[in-house]
Tab-separated table of C-alpha atoms in Angstrom:
chain	number	residue	atom	x	y	z
A	1151	MET	CA	5.476	18.381	20.063
A	1152	ASN	CA	1.867	17.909	21.092
A	1153	GLN	CA	1.284	15.726	24.147
A	1154	ALA	CA	-0.875	12.664	23.755
A	1155	HIS	CA	-4.170	13.480	25.438
A	1156	ALA	CA	-5.713	11.102	27.998
A	1157	ILE	CA	-8.307	10.045	25.438
A	1158	LEU	CA	-5.401	8.445	23.506
A	1159	VAL	CA	-3.236	7.285	26.418
A	1160	ASP	CA	-6.127	5.609	28.248
A	1161	ASP	CA	-7.295	3.630	25.236
A	1162	TRP	CA	-6.428	0.461	23.355
A	1163	HIS	CA	-4.342	0.653	20.175
A	1164	ALA	CA	-3.406	-2.075	17.699
A	1165	VAL	CA	0.381	-2.532	17.642
A	1166	ALA	CA	0.842	-5.819	15.753
A	1167	GLU	CA	-0.910	-8.025	13.262
A	1168	LEU	CA	-0.794	-11.513	14.804
A	1169	ASP	CA	0.435	-13.476	11.770
A	1170	PHE	CA	3.180	-10.915	11.257
A	1171	LEU	CA	4.175	-11.099	14.924
A	1172	ARG	CA	4.171	-14.902	14.959
A	1173	SER	CA	6.441	-15.012	11.910
A	1174	ARG	CA	8.839	-12.394	13.337
A	1175	GLY	CA	8.928	-13.573	16.936
A	1176	ALA	CA	9.683	-10.076	18.203
A	1177	PHE	CA	10.061	-6.580	16.844
A	1178	ALA	CA	10.377	-2.978	17.927
A	1179	THR	CA	7.636	-0.463	17.283
A	1180	ALA	CA	6.274	2.689	18.907
A	1181	LEU	CA	2.975	4.069	20.113
A	1182	LEU	CA	2.495	7.791	20.689
A	1183	ASP	CA	6.302	8.226	20.543
A	1184	VAL	CA	6.842	5.585	23.256
A	1185	GLY	CA	9.146	2.796	22.066
A	1186	LEU	CA	7.745	-0.710	22.503
A	1187	GLU	CA	9.141	-4.224	22.230
A	1188	VAL	CA	6.459	-6.604	21.010
A	1189	SER	CA	7.165	-10.325	21.286
A	1190	CYS	CA	5.591	-13.697	20.863
A	1191	GLY	CA	6.610	-16.584	23.117
A	1192	GLY	CA	4.168	-19.123	21.701
A	1193	PRO	CA	1.189	-19.286	19.365
A	1194	ASP	CA	-0.974	-17.338	21.823
A	1195	ASP	CA	1.613	-15.838	24.134
A	1196	PHE	CA	2.125	-12.177	23.314
A	1197	ARG	CA	3.921	-9.492	25.289
A	1198	VAL	CA	4.457	-5.770	25.035
A	1199	LEU	CA	7.188	-3.969	27.005
A	1200	ARG	CA	7.966	-0.266	27.190
A	1201	ARG	CA	11.529	0.211	26.029
A	1202	ASP	CA	12.153	3.211	28.304
A	1203	THR	CA	11.115	1.629	31.632
A	1204	GLY	CA	10.976	-2.070	30.730
A	1205	ALA	CA	7.465	-2.156	32.183
A	1206	PRO	CA	5.083	-4.746	30.735
A	1207	LEU	CA	1.873	-3.333	29.302
A	1208	ALA	CA	-1.625	-4.777	29.283
A	1209	THR	CA	-2.581	-6.585	26.073
A	1210	ARG	CA	-5.734	-7.704	24.336
A	1211	VAL	CA	-6.100	-9.989	21.316
A	1212	GLU	CA	-8.977	-9.272	18.971
A	1213	TYR	CA	-9.689	-8.744	15.269
A	1214	GLY	CA	-6.484	-10.511	14.233
A	1215	HIS	CA	-4.338	-7.964	16.066
A	1216	LEU	CA	-2.559	-7.419	19.354
A	1217	PHE	CA	-3.750	-4.322	21.210
A	1218	THR	CA	-2.041	-2.527	24.046
A	1219	THR	CA	-2.408	0.628	26.124
A	1220	LEU	CA	-0.040	3.128	27.719
A	1221	GLY	CA	-2.514	4.071	30.435
A	1222	GLU	CA	-5.658	2.854	32.160
A	1223	PRO	CA	-8.253	2.172	29.483
A	1224	ALA	CA	-11.472	3.876	30.391
A	1225	ARG	CA	-13.302	1.945	27.673
A	1226	ASP	CA	-13.186	-1.508	26.156
A	1227	LEU	CA	-12.139	-2.145	22.565
A	1228	VAL	CA	-14.731	-1.036	20.064
A	1229	HIS	CA	-17.197	-3.847	19.411
A	1230	PHE	CA	-17.936	-4.648	15.764
A	1231	PRO	CA	-20.732	-7.259	15.748
A	1232	GLU	CA	-20.250	-8.117	12.054
A	1233	CYS	CA	-16.679	-9.159	12.795
A	1234	HIS	CA	-18.038	-12.027	14.889
A	1235	GLU	CA	-20.424	-13.398	12.226
A	1236	GLU	CA	-19.003	-16.772	11.376
A	1237	ASP	CA	-20.193	-17.019	7.771
A	1238	ARG	CA	-18.002	-14.083	6.782
A	1239	ILE	CA	-14.494	-14.055	5.402
A	1240	ARG	CA	-12.612	-12.421	8.239
A	1241	VAL	CA	-9.007	-11.538	7.596
A	1242	THR	CA	-6.446	-8.874	8.391
A	1243	GLY	CA	-5.505	-6.572	5.534
A	1244	GLY	CA	-1.770	-6.511	6.285
A	1245	SER	CA	-0.199	-3.679	8.283
A	1246	ILE	CA	1.363	-0.913	6.227
A	1247	GLY	CA	3.503	1.972	7.475
A	1248	VAL	CA	2.657	5.472	6.266
A	1249	ASN	CA	4.701	8.597	6.866
A	1250	VAL	CA	1.880	10.952	7.746
A	1251	SER	CA	-0.236	11.699	10.816
A	1252	GLY	CA	-2.614	8.839	11.544
A	1253	LEU	CA	-5.418	11.398	11.678
A	1254	ARG	CA	-4.783	12.112	7.986
A	1255	ALA	CA	-5.091	8.381	7.295
A	1256	VAL	CA	-8.461	8.243	9.059
A	1257	GLU	CA	-9.667	11.336	7.231
A	1258	ASN	CA	-8.679	9.857	3.864
A	1259	PHE	CA	-10.596	6.687	4.771
A	1260	LEU	CA	-13.745	8.831	5.146
A	1261	ASP	CA	-13.362	10.588	1.801
A	1262	MET	CA	-15.227	9.559	-1.343
A	1263	GLY	CA	-14.144	12.541	-3.445
A	1264	HIS	CA	-10.752	11.035	-4.290
A	1265	PHE	CA	-12.082	7.696	-5.576
A	1266	PRO	CA	-12.097	8.452	-9.340
A	1267	PHE	CA	-8.680	10.105	-9.236
A	1268	VAL	CA	-6.671	7.864	-6.891
A	1269	HIS	CA	-8.494	4.533	-7.282
A	1270	THR	CA	-9.196	4.965	-10.992
A	1271	GLY	CA	-10.930	1.942	-12.456
A	1272	TYR	CA	-11.644	0.404	-9.044
A	1273	LEU	CA	-13.488	2.671	-6.601
A	1274	GLY	CA	-14.313	5.367	-9.138
A	1275	ILE	CA	-13.876	6.543	-12.695
A	1276	GLU	CA	-14.329	9.777	-14.582
A	1277	PRO	CA	-16.789	11.277	-15.409
A	1278	HIS	CA	-18.604	9.779	-12.364
A	1279	THR	CA	-16.923	12.183	-9.961
A	1280	GLU	CA	-19.877	13.657	-8.087
A	1281	VAL	CA	-20.230	12.993	-4.375
A	1282	GLU	CA	-23.960	13.221	-3.748
A	1283	PRO	CA	-25.046	14.939	-0.510
A	1284	TYR	CA	-24.944	12.625	2.504
A	1285	GLU	CA	-25.842	12.831	6.201
A	1286	VAL	CA	-23.377	13.270	9.046
A	1287	ALA	CA	-24.270	13.047	12.736
A	1288	VAL	CA	-22.654	12.418	16.099
A	1289	THR	CA	-24.431	9.506	17.785
A	1290	GLU	CA	-25.391	9.046	21.438
A	1291	GLN	CA	-22.322	6.811	21.730
A	1292	ASP	CA	-20.239	9.821	20.653
A	1293	GLU	CA	-19.355	8.287	17.294
A	1294	ILE	CA	-19.372	10.123	13.978
A	1295	LEU	CA	-21.798	8.470	11.595
A	1296	ALA	CA	-22.000	9.324	7.880
A	1297	THR	CA	-24.985	7.757	6.137
A	1298	ALA	CA	-26.705	7.796	2.740
A	1299	CYS	CA	-23.333	7.871	1.001
A	1300	ARG	CA	-23.509	6.661	-2.605
A	1301	PHE	CA	-20.859	6.353	-5.265
A	1302	PHE	CA	-20.495	4.750	-8.693
A	1303	GLN	CA	-17.698	2.147	-8.634
A	1304	PRO	CA	-16.253	0.162	-11.565
A	1305	VAL	CA	-14.837	-2.654	-9.354
A	1306	ALA	CA	-16.418	-2.132	-5.949
A	1307	SER	CA	-15.147	-5.280	-4.238
A	1308	PRO	CA	-12.728	-8.171	-4.804
A	1309	SER	CA	-15.566	-10.171	-6.378
A	1310	ALA	CA	-17.392	-7.394	-8.273
A	1311	GLU	CA	-17.966	-7.714	-11.998
A	1312	GLY	CA	-19.037	-4.543	-13.753
A	1313	GLY	CA	-19.742	-1.095	-12.356
A	1314	MET	CA	-22.447	-0.396	-9.794
A	1315	MET	CA	-23.792	2.267	-7.473
A	1316	VAL	CA	-22.519	1.404	-4.009
A	1317	ASP	CA	-23.976	2.490	-0.673
A	1318	TYR	CA	-21.601	3.327	2.138
A	1319	VAL	CA	-21.894	4.040	5.838
A	1320	TYR	CA	-18.864	5.426	7.663
A	1321	LYS	CA	-18.321	5.420	11.388
A	1322	VAL	CA	-15.513	7.011	13.407
A	1323	CYS	CA	-15.471	5.280	16.785
A	1324	ARG	CA	-12.273	6.608	18.358
A	1325	PRO	CA	-9.791	9.237	17.144
A	1326	TYR	CA	-7.689	6.535	15.414
A	1327	THR	CA	-10.368	3.887	14.775
A	1328	ALA	CA	-12.908	4.025	11.955
A	1329	CYS	CA	-14.943	1.563	9.965
A	1330	LEU	CA	-16.914	1.500	6.788
A	1331	TYR	CA	-19.915	-0.535	5.737
A	1332	LYS	CA	-20.341	-1.136	2.055
A	1333	SER	CA	-23.388	-2.616	0.326
A	1334	ASN	CA	-22.840	-6.142	-0.950
A	1335	PRO	CA	-24.031	-6.855	-4.505
A	1336	VAL	CA	-25.355	-10.349	-3.671
A	1337	GLU	CA	-26.909	-9.704	-0.241
A	1338	PRO	CA	-28.187	-6.136	-0.277
A	1339	GLU	CA	-29.563	-6.386	3.267
A	1340	ARG	CA	-26.065	-7.055	4.688
A	1341	TRP	CA	-22.859	-5.087	4.452
A	1342	ASP	CA	-19.204	-5.791	3.834
A	1343	VAL	CA	-17.231	-4.262	6.692
A	1344	ILE	CA	-13.728	-2.807	6.810
A	1345	VAL	CA	-12.278	-1.630	10.117
A	1346	LEU	CA	-9.220	0.610	10.184
A	1347	PHE	CA	-7.107	0.604	13.348
A	1348	VAL	CA	-4.459	3.272	12.970
A	1349	GLN	CA	-1.420	2.981	15.238
A	1350	PRO	CA	-0.044	6.469	15.915
A	1351	VAL	CA	3.702	5.735	15.963
A	1352	GLY	CA	4.597	9.407	16.114
A	1353	GLU	CA	2.787	12.591	15.153
A	1354	GLU	CA	3.826	12.191	11.514
A	1355	ARG	CA	4.157	8.403	11.189
A	1356	CYS	CA	1.480	5.757	11.536
A	1357	ILE	CA	0.871	2.097	10.803
A	1358	ALA	CA	-2.470	1.268	9.233
A	1359	HIS	CA	-3.876	-2.024	10.488
A	1360	SER	CA	-7.123	-3.292	9.028
A	1361	TRP	CA	-9.658	-6.014	9.656
A	1362	LEU	CA	-11.968	-7.113	6.871
A	1363	ALA	CA	-15.281	-8.911	7.337
A	1364	TYR	CA	-16.640	-9.634	3.860
A	1365	LEU	CA	-19.635	-11.696	2.851
A	1366	PRO	CA	-18.208	-14.859	1.341
A	1367	HIS	CA	-19.704	-14.847	-2.162
A	1368	ASP	CA	-17.026	-15.873	-4.685
A	1369	LEU	CA	-14.306	-14.737	-2.317
A	1370	ASP	CA	-11.457	-16.198	-0.363
A	1371	GLU	CA	-9.121	-14.687	2.221
A	1372	GLU	CA	-6.312	-14.200	-0.258
A	1373	ALA	CA	-8.436	-12.206	-2.736
A	1374	THR	CA	-9.887	-10.092	0.064
A	1375	ARG	CA	-6.458	-9.188	1.378
A	1376	TRP	CA	-5.084	-8.614	-2.130
A	1377	TYR	CA	-7.830	-6.113	-2.920
A	1378	MET	CA	-7.345	-4.206	0.354
A	1379	GLN	CA	-3.611	-3.839	-0.261
A	1380	LEU	CA	-4.101	-2.833	-3.899
A	1381	ILE	CA	-6.433	-0.026	-2.802
A	1382	PHE	CA	-4.444	1.083	0.232
A	1383	ALA	CA	-1.173	1.231	-1.707
A	1384	GLN	CA	-2.857	3.674	-4.087
A	1385	ASP	CA	-3.665	5.963	-1.136
A	1386	LYS	CA	-0.232	5.767	0.428
A	1387	PRO	CA	1.737	8.134	-1.852
A	1388	ILE	CA	-1.143	10.630	-1.762
A	1389	LEU	CA	-1.130	10.559	2.043
A	1390	GLU	CA	2.635	10.898	2.232
A	1391	ASN	CA	2.502	13.987	0.042
A	1392	GLU	CA	-0.044	15.742	2.262
A	1393	PHE	CA	1.236	19.068	3.493
A	1394	PRO	CA	1.342	19.660	6.398
A	1395	LYS	CA	1.748	16.055	7.529
A	1396	ARG	CA	-0.333	16.734	10.628
A	1397	LEU	CA	-4.061	17.374	10.369
A	1398	PRO	CA	-5.060	21.042	10.713
A	1399	LEU	CA	-8.093	21.461	12.966
A	1400	ASP	CA	-8.615	25.174	12.297
A	1401	ARG	CA	-11.605	25.375	10.012
A	1402	ARG	CA	-9.932	28.138	8.001
A	1403	ALA	CA	-6.811	26.064	7.316
A	1404	GLU	CA	-8.164	24.309	4.227
A	1405	VAL	CA	-11.058	25.095	1.929
A	1406	PRO	CA	-13.736	22.413	2.202
A	1407	VAL	CA	-16.525	21.575	-0.220
A	1408	ARG	CA	-19.807	19.854	0.582
A	1409	ALA	CA	-18.294	16.415	-0.075
A	1410	ASP	CA	-15.975	17.043	2.886
A	1411	ALA	CA	-18.809	17.041	5.444
A	1412	ALA	CA	-17.514	13.857	7.126
A	1413	SER	CA	-13.995	15.248	7.286
A	1414	LEU	CA	-15.229	18.531	8.768
A	1415	ALA	CA	-17.227	16.650	11.397
A	1416	TYR	CA	-14.143	14.579	12.228
A	1417	ARG	CA	-11.944	17.652	12.629
A	1418	ARG	CA	-14.576	19.370	14.823
A	1419	TRP	CA	-15.004	16.217	16.918
A	1420	LEU	CA	-11.215	15.906	17.426
A	1421	GLY	CA	-11.078	19.544	18.467
A	1422	ALA	CA	-13.994	19.102	20.877
A	1423	HIS	CA	-12.225	16.133	22.502
A	1424	GLY	CA	-8.983	18.046	22.848
A	1425	VAL	CA	-7.026	15.749	20.535
A	1426	THR	CA	-3.902	17.611	19.473
A	1427	TYR	CA	-1.510	14.700	18.919
A	1428	GLY	CA	-0.984	14.358	15.153
A	1429	ALA	CA	-2.942	17.568	14.635
A	1430	ILE	CA	-2.328	21.277	14.263
A	1431	PRO	CA	-4.758	22.645	16.850
A	1432	ALA	CA	-7.030	25.544	15.979
A	1433	ALA	CA	-5.574	28.870	17.085
B	230	MET	CA	0.170	-20.639	-21.078
B	231	ILE	CA	2.494	-18.440	-19.026
B	232	THR	CA	1.924	-18.450	-15.258
B	233	LEU	CA	3.269	-15.635	-13.091
B	234	TYR	CA	3.580	-16.100	-9.329
B	235	ASP	CA	2.872	-12.525	-8.464
B	236	TYR	CA	2.554	-10.069	-5.569
B	237	GLU	CA	0.766	-6.840	-6.419
B	238	LEU	CA	3.035	-4.534	-4.385
B	239	SER	CA	6.345	-6.079	-5.481
B	240	GLY	CA	8.394	-3.967	-7.872
B	241	ASN	CA	10.160	-7.077	-9.132
B	242	CYS	CA	6.801	-8.634	-10.064
B	243	TYR	CA	5.794	-5.311	-11.626
B	244	LYS	CA	8.809	-5.541	-13.971
B	245	VAL	CA	7.449	-8.792	-15.354
B	246	ARG	CA	3.868	-7.508	-15.628
B	247	LEU	CA	5.200	-4.478	-17.510
B	248	LEU	CA	7.035	-6.534	-20.127
B	249	LEU	CA	4.169	-9.035	-20.490
B	250	ASN	CA	1.858	-6.088	-21.191
B	251	ILE	CA	4.277	-4.319	-23.497
B	252	LEU	CA	4.748	-7.509	-25.539
B	253	GLY	CA	0.980	-8.053	-25.624
B	254	LEU	CA	1.229	-11.504	-24.067
B	255	GLU	CA	-1.489	-13.341	-22.166
B	256	TRP	CA	-0.727	-14.914	-18.835
B	257	LYS	CA	-2.283	-16.458	-15.783
B	258	THR	CA	-1.629	-15.003	-12.324
B	259	ARG	CA	-1.115	-17.034	-9.168
B	260	ARG	CA	-1.206	-14.452	-6.389
B	261	ILE	CA	1.213	-14.911	-3.494
B	262	ASP	CA	0.298	-13.551	-0.050
B	263	PHE	CA	3.680	-11.921	0.548
B	264	HIS	CA	2.609	-9.603	3.385
B	265	PRO	CA	1.676	-10.529	6.014
B	266	GLY	CA	1.180	-14.183	4.952
B	267	ARG	CA	4.838	-14.793	3.920
B	268	GLU	CA	3.584	-17.350	1.427
B	269	HIS	CA	6.858	-16.907	-0.485
B	270	LYS	CA	8.568	-18.616	2.474
B	271	SER	CA	6.049	-21.478	2.642
B	272	ASP	CA	7.148	-25.058	1.964
B	273	TRP	CA	5.292	-25.346	-1.312
B	274	PHE	CA	6.729	-22.092	-2.647
B	275	LEU	CA	10.280	-22.938	-1.538
B	276	ARG	CA	10.054	-26.062	-3.680
B	277	LEU	CA	9.311	-23.733	-6.607
B	278	ASN	CA	12.007	-21.225	-5.662
B	279	PRO	CA	14.411	-22.229	-2.893
B	280	LEU	CA	15.405	-18.555	-2.540
B	281	GLY	CA	11.882	-17.753	-1.346
B	282	GLN	CA	11.424	-14.743	-3.624
B	283	VAL	CA	8.798	-13.546	-6.069
B	284	PRO	CA	8.396	-13.448	-9.017
B	285	VAL	CA	8.526	-16.929	-10.482
B	286	LEU	CA	7.441	-17.556	-14.064
B	287	GLU	CA	6.407	-20.837	-15.609
B	288	ASP	CA	6.089	-21.365	-19.339
B	289	ASP	CA	5.484	-24.870	-20.653
B	290	ASP	CA	7.955	-27.000	-18.685
B	291	LEU	CA	10.295	-24.109	-17.898
B	292	GLY	CA	10.361	-22.560	-14.419
B	293	LEU	CA	12.335	-19.353	-13.890
B	294	ARG	CA	13.053	-17.256	-10.816
B	295	ASP	CA	14.660	-13.773	-10.742
B	296	ALA	CA	12.951	-10.819	-12.432
B	297	GLN	CA	15.956	-10.030	-14.632
B	298	ALA	CA	16.189	-13.630	-15.867
B	299	ILE	CA	12.466	-13.643	-16.616
B	300	LEU	CA	12.700	-10.386	-18.597
B	301	THR	CA	15.571	-11.843	-20.622
B	302	TYR	CA	13.629	-15.003	-21.402
B	303	LEU	CA	10.370	-13.270	-22.315
B	304	ALA	CA	12.056	-10.785	-24.642
B	305	ALA	CA	14.275	-13.397	-26.318
B	306	ARG	CA	11.387	-15.772	-26.842
B	307	TYR	CA	8.397	-13.538	-27.595
B	308	ASP	CA	9.543	-10.106	-28.804
B	309	ARG	CA	9.068	-10.215	-32.567
B	310	SER	CA	10.517	-6.716	-32.968
B	311	GLY	CA	13.861	-7.959	-31.652
B	312	ARG	CA	14.326	-4.646	-29.854
B	313	TRP	CA	13.840	-5.409	-26.169
B	314	TYR	CA	16.737	-7.873	-26.073
B	315	PRO	CA	18.554	-7.624	-29.418
B	316	ALA	CA	20.182	-11.019	-29.829
B	317	GLY	CA	23.312	-10.790	-31.982
B	318	ASP	CA	24.057	-7.161	-31.041
B	319	ALA	CA	27.018	-7.880	-28.770
B	320	ARG	CA	27.538	-4.295	-27.663
B	321	THR	CA	23.918	-3.730	-26.665
B	322	LEU	CA	23.692	-7.106	-24.928
B	323	GLY	CA	26.739	-6.177	-22.874
B	324	GLU	CA	25.168	-2.868	-21.885
B	325	ILE	CA	21.892	-4.594	-21.034
B	326	ALA	CA	23.671	-7.109	-18.777
B	327	MET	CA	25.415	-4.219	-17.027
B	328	TRP	CA	22.126	-2.436	-16.284
B	329	LEU	CA	20.363	-5.645	-15.245
B	330	ALA	CA	23.053	-6.033	-12.588
B	331	PHE	CA	22.538	-2.363	-11.670
B	332	ALA	CA	18.813	-3.104	-11.215
B	333	GLU	CA	19.794	-5.734	-8.630
B	334	GLY	CA	21.649	-2.986	-6.773
B	335	ILE	CA	18.537	-0.792	-6.830
B	336	THR	CA	16.572	-3.697	-5.345
B	337	ALA	CA	19.161	-4.123	-2.582
B	338	THR	CA	18.940	-0.424	-1.635
B	339	ALA	CA	15.855	1.553	-2.756
B	340	SER	CA	13.596	-1.498	-2.475
B	341	ALA	CA	15.048	-2.431	0.916
B	342	ALA	CA	14.248	1.058	2.243
B	343	ARG	CA	10.696	0.653	0.957
B	344	LEU	CA	10.373	-2.744	2.675
B	345	ALA	CA	11.370	-1.110	5.958
B	346	GLU	CA	8.989	1.846	5.629
B	347	ASN	CA	5.967	0.029	4.148
B	348	PHE	CA	6.187	-3.516	5.393
B	349	LEU	CA	8.020	-2.939	8.694
B	350	TYR	CA	11.144	-4.937	7.825
B	351	ASP	CA	13.846	-4.686	10.447
B	352	LEU	CA	16.898	-3.478	8.515
B	353	ASP	CA	19.274	-0.517	8.382
B	354	VAL	CA	17.048	1.894	6.495
B	355	ASP	CA	19.551	4.774	6.543
B	356	ALA	CA	22.217	2.606	4.920
B	357	ALA	CA	19.663	1.436	2.336
B	358	ARG	CA	18.704	5.018	1.505
B	359	ALA	CA	22.340	6.141	1.270
B	360	GLY	CA	23.046	3.234	-1.091
B	361	ALA	CA	20.063	4.163	-3.244
B	362	HIS	CA	21.276	7.765	-3.532
B	363	ARG	CA	24.738	6.564	-4.630
B	364	LEU	CA	23.154	4.520	-7.412
B	365	PHE	CA	20.677	7.233	-8.386
B	366	ARG	CA	23.538	9.714	-8.845
B	367	VAL	CA	25.210	7.269	-11.235
B	368	LEU	CA	21.941	6.679	-13.071
B	369	ASP	CA	21.086	10.374	-13.301
B	370	GLU	CA	24.512	11.253	-14.673
B	371	HIS	CA	24.349	8.439	-17.219
B	372	LEU	CA	20.900	9.540	-18.413
B	373	TRP	CA	21.958	13.207	-18.534
B	374	PHE	CA	24.934	12.433	-20.784
B	375	ALA	CA	22.742	10.141	-22.908
B	376	GLU	CA	20.319	13.020	-23.409
B	377	GLN	CA	23.192	15.266	-24.526
B	378	GLU	CA	23.931	12.683	-27.196
B	379	GLY	CA	20.280	12.501	-28.220
B	380	ARG	CA	19.550	9.176	-26.504
B	381	ASP	CA	16.455	8.665	-24.351
B	382	TRP	CA	17.158	5.222	-22.878
B	383	LEU	CA	19.709	3.371	-20.795
B	384	CYS	CA	21.416	1.505	-23.637
B	385	ALA	CA	22.719	2.634	-27.005
B	386	PRO	CA	19.781	1.883	-29.329
B	387	GLY	CA	17.195	4.591	-29.936
B	388	HIS	CA	14.535	2.558	-28.162
B	389	PRO	CA	13.995	1.095	-24.687
B	390	THR	CA	15.288	-2.375	-23.795
B	391	ILE	CA	14.688	-4.749	-20.891
B	392	ALA	CA	17.378	-2.762	-19.045
B	393	ASP	CA	14.908	0.147	-18.745
B	394	VAL	CA	12.140	-2.216	-17.625
B	395	ALA	CA	14.404	-3.722	-14.949
B	396	CYS	CA	15.471	-0.367	-13.504
B	397	PHE	CA	12.157	1.519	-13.676
B	398	PRO	CA	9.998	0.021	-10.863
B	399	TYR	CA	12.134	0.551	-7.776
B	400	VAL	CA	13.250	3.943	-9.063
B	401	VAL	CA	9.660	5.125	-9.495
B	402	LEU	CA	8.639	3.665	-6.101
B	403	SER	CA	11.664	5.120	-4.287
B	404	GLU	CA	9.767	7.817	-2.390
B	405	GLU	CA	7.876	5.106	-0.479
B	406	GLY	CA	11.267	4.258	1.018
B	407	GLY	CA	12.056	7.915	1.738
B	408	VAL	CA	14.393	8.298	-1.263
B	409	SER	CA	13.447	11.548	-2.992
B	410	ARG	CA	14.049	11.941	-6.724
B	411	MET	CA	14.093	15.738	-6.489
B	412	PRO	CA	17.901	15.902	-6.982
B	413	TYR	CA	17.766	13.771	-10.146
B	414	PRO	CA	16.129	15.663	-13.034
B	415	ALA	CA	17.371	13.302	-15.761
B	416	ILE	CA	15.892	10.337	-13.866
B	417	ARG	CA	12.563	12.164	-13.610
B	418	ARG	CA	12.514	12.852	-17.363
B	419	TRP	CA	13.374	9.204	-18.073
B	420	THR	CA	10.549	7.863	-15.830
B	421	ASP	CA	8.115	10.184	-17.660
B	422	ARG	CA	9.299	8.852	-21.023
B	423	PHE	CA	8.997	5.300	-19.744
B	424	LYS	CA	5.364	5.876	-18.775
B	425	ARG	CA	4.578	6.709	-22.414
B	426	ILE	CA	5.820	3.389	-23.813
B	427	PRO	CA	2.886	1.664	-25.568
B	428	GLY	CA	1.588	-1.115	-23.309
B	429	PHE	CA	2.813	0.630	-20.135
B	430	THR	CA	0.735	-0.382	-17.148
B	431	LEU	CA	0.401	0.928	-13.588
B	432	MET	CA	0.779	-0.642	-10.187
B	433	SER	CA	-0.455	0.767	-6.881
B	434	GLY	CA	1.871	3.612	-5.957
B	435	VAL	CA	2.714	4.506	-9.584
B	436	PHE	CA	0.796	7.247	-11.331
B	437	PRO	CA	0.308	7.862	-15.060
B	438	ALA	CA	2.403	10.437	-16.896
B	439	GLY	CA	0.913	13.910	-17.104
B	440	ALA	CA	-0.414	15.187	-20.416
B	441	ALA	CA	2.400	15.702	-22.930
B	442	VAL	CA	3.408	19.331	-23.439
């Protein structure tokens, strides 16, 4: 088993969607193979205990989720300014368990190539299968940024009618946190935003938590959440059939094409930061 | 107009969407925020269905809960071919009732395992999986012997019935609950045949049949 590196231990991770936690009262989960008891004593009273030592852990509430840490966070939660814009529909997507490394889930989130085949009729459709060249860079904030991404989508958003070319920007902020910005058909100068907080339960099991900040045109919270779950549930069986279930970081392990530039950058970046948990490190 | 209280990722709702599509019916959807909103346990929904379960179907002044009951109603009322629920054919109706009850067992096992794995339900997932495998062995054997006798479907007629519709969804979604169908070749052939029924429709997590060979 690969040890969780300090970059993961000393960071915040989402461990519960708040509505889910409020309705359950308490439940058991795990973070980086450490068993946790998450509980709710009142509408805004949330606790996380380690099951092995009984020690209470620090918590933070943001983006519709409860976050905790196993160590001493060196950094604050990632700040997503769009998620604080009050005219947006802001809603959690609903946490879904996936039996694969959380790194695979993040990598899939960055991939446009699978749209026509996995999200047929929604995020892509044959013969519009080409991923045009796009730019990938590591920013001064040490985030991976993929820009100038474009793809033809039949139903690009919960309110879309008719196919359109959609612009995307992807950002990987932390090993298990990524977000995407997607052009909005009504307000082209603003973006719809989807943040993915992946909870690494174990090396080959994760829970995908998401936070959606959509522009409100012809949308409500229910439709926004419905669309997210429809799309994510299409990815789930593909992810669970990945082999190996952990993400190989050796560049010779899988054969990439140009459309995989974001994925390659992610794997390199994980390797450079010494992340081995949920990965198969390069030899 | 038919109204279906529907959750996209529910196999029991998928059963109803399948038959509505197969019969070529039009309907209106009222989406229920099952996860994480638990709208099916809300006061207004409990007045509609005190069991707090989706799907619910309304047609004129009739309100029905339970996927199997809804399939029975839709086929008896709207299927002009008389094949999906052959009224008057006592033997087939008996077989259909038997497999509708079996579908309930699949929900209690294979679907329960999926609820635990996908939606983080706190239940005994190993017991659910073991129960699903017991039922899948029965189903696989039944389908294998049917094939030996030249039959492709769960019940005696040479065409599918609502029994097949009721059993299909949580069988085809079983791997999401960690229940592999590798040991059940007759089940795998049956799900492939099912996917070729005219009017067949997908849900997230279900993939189309491969090209026929």
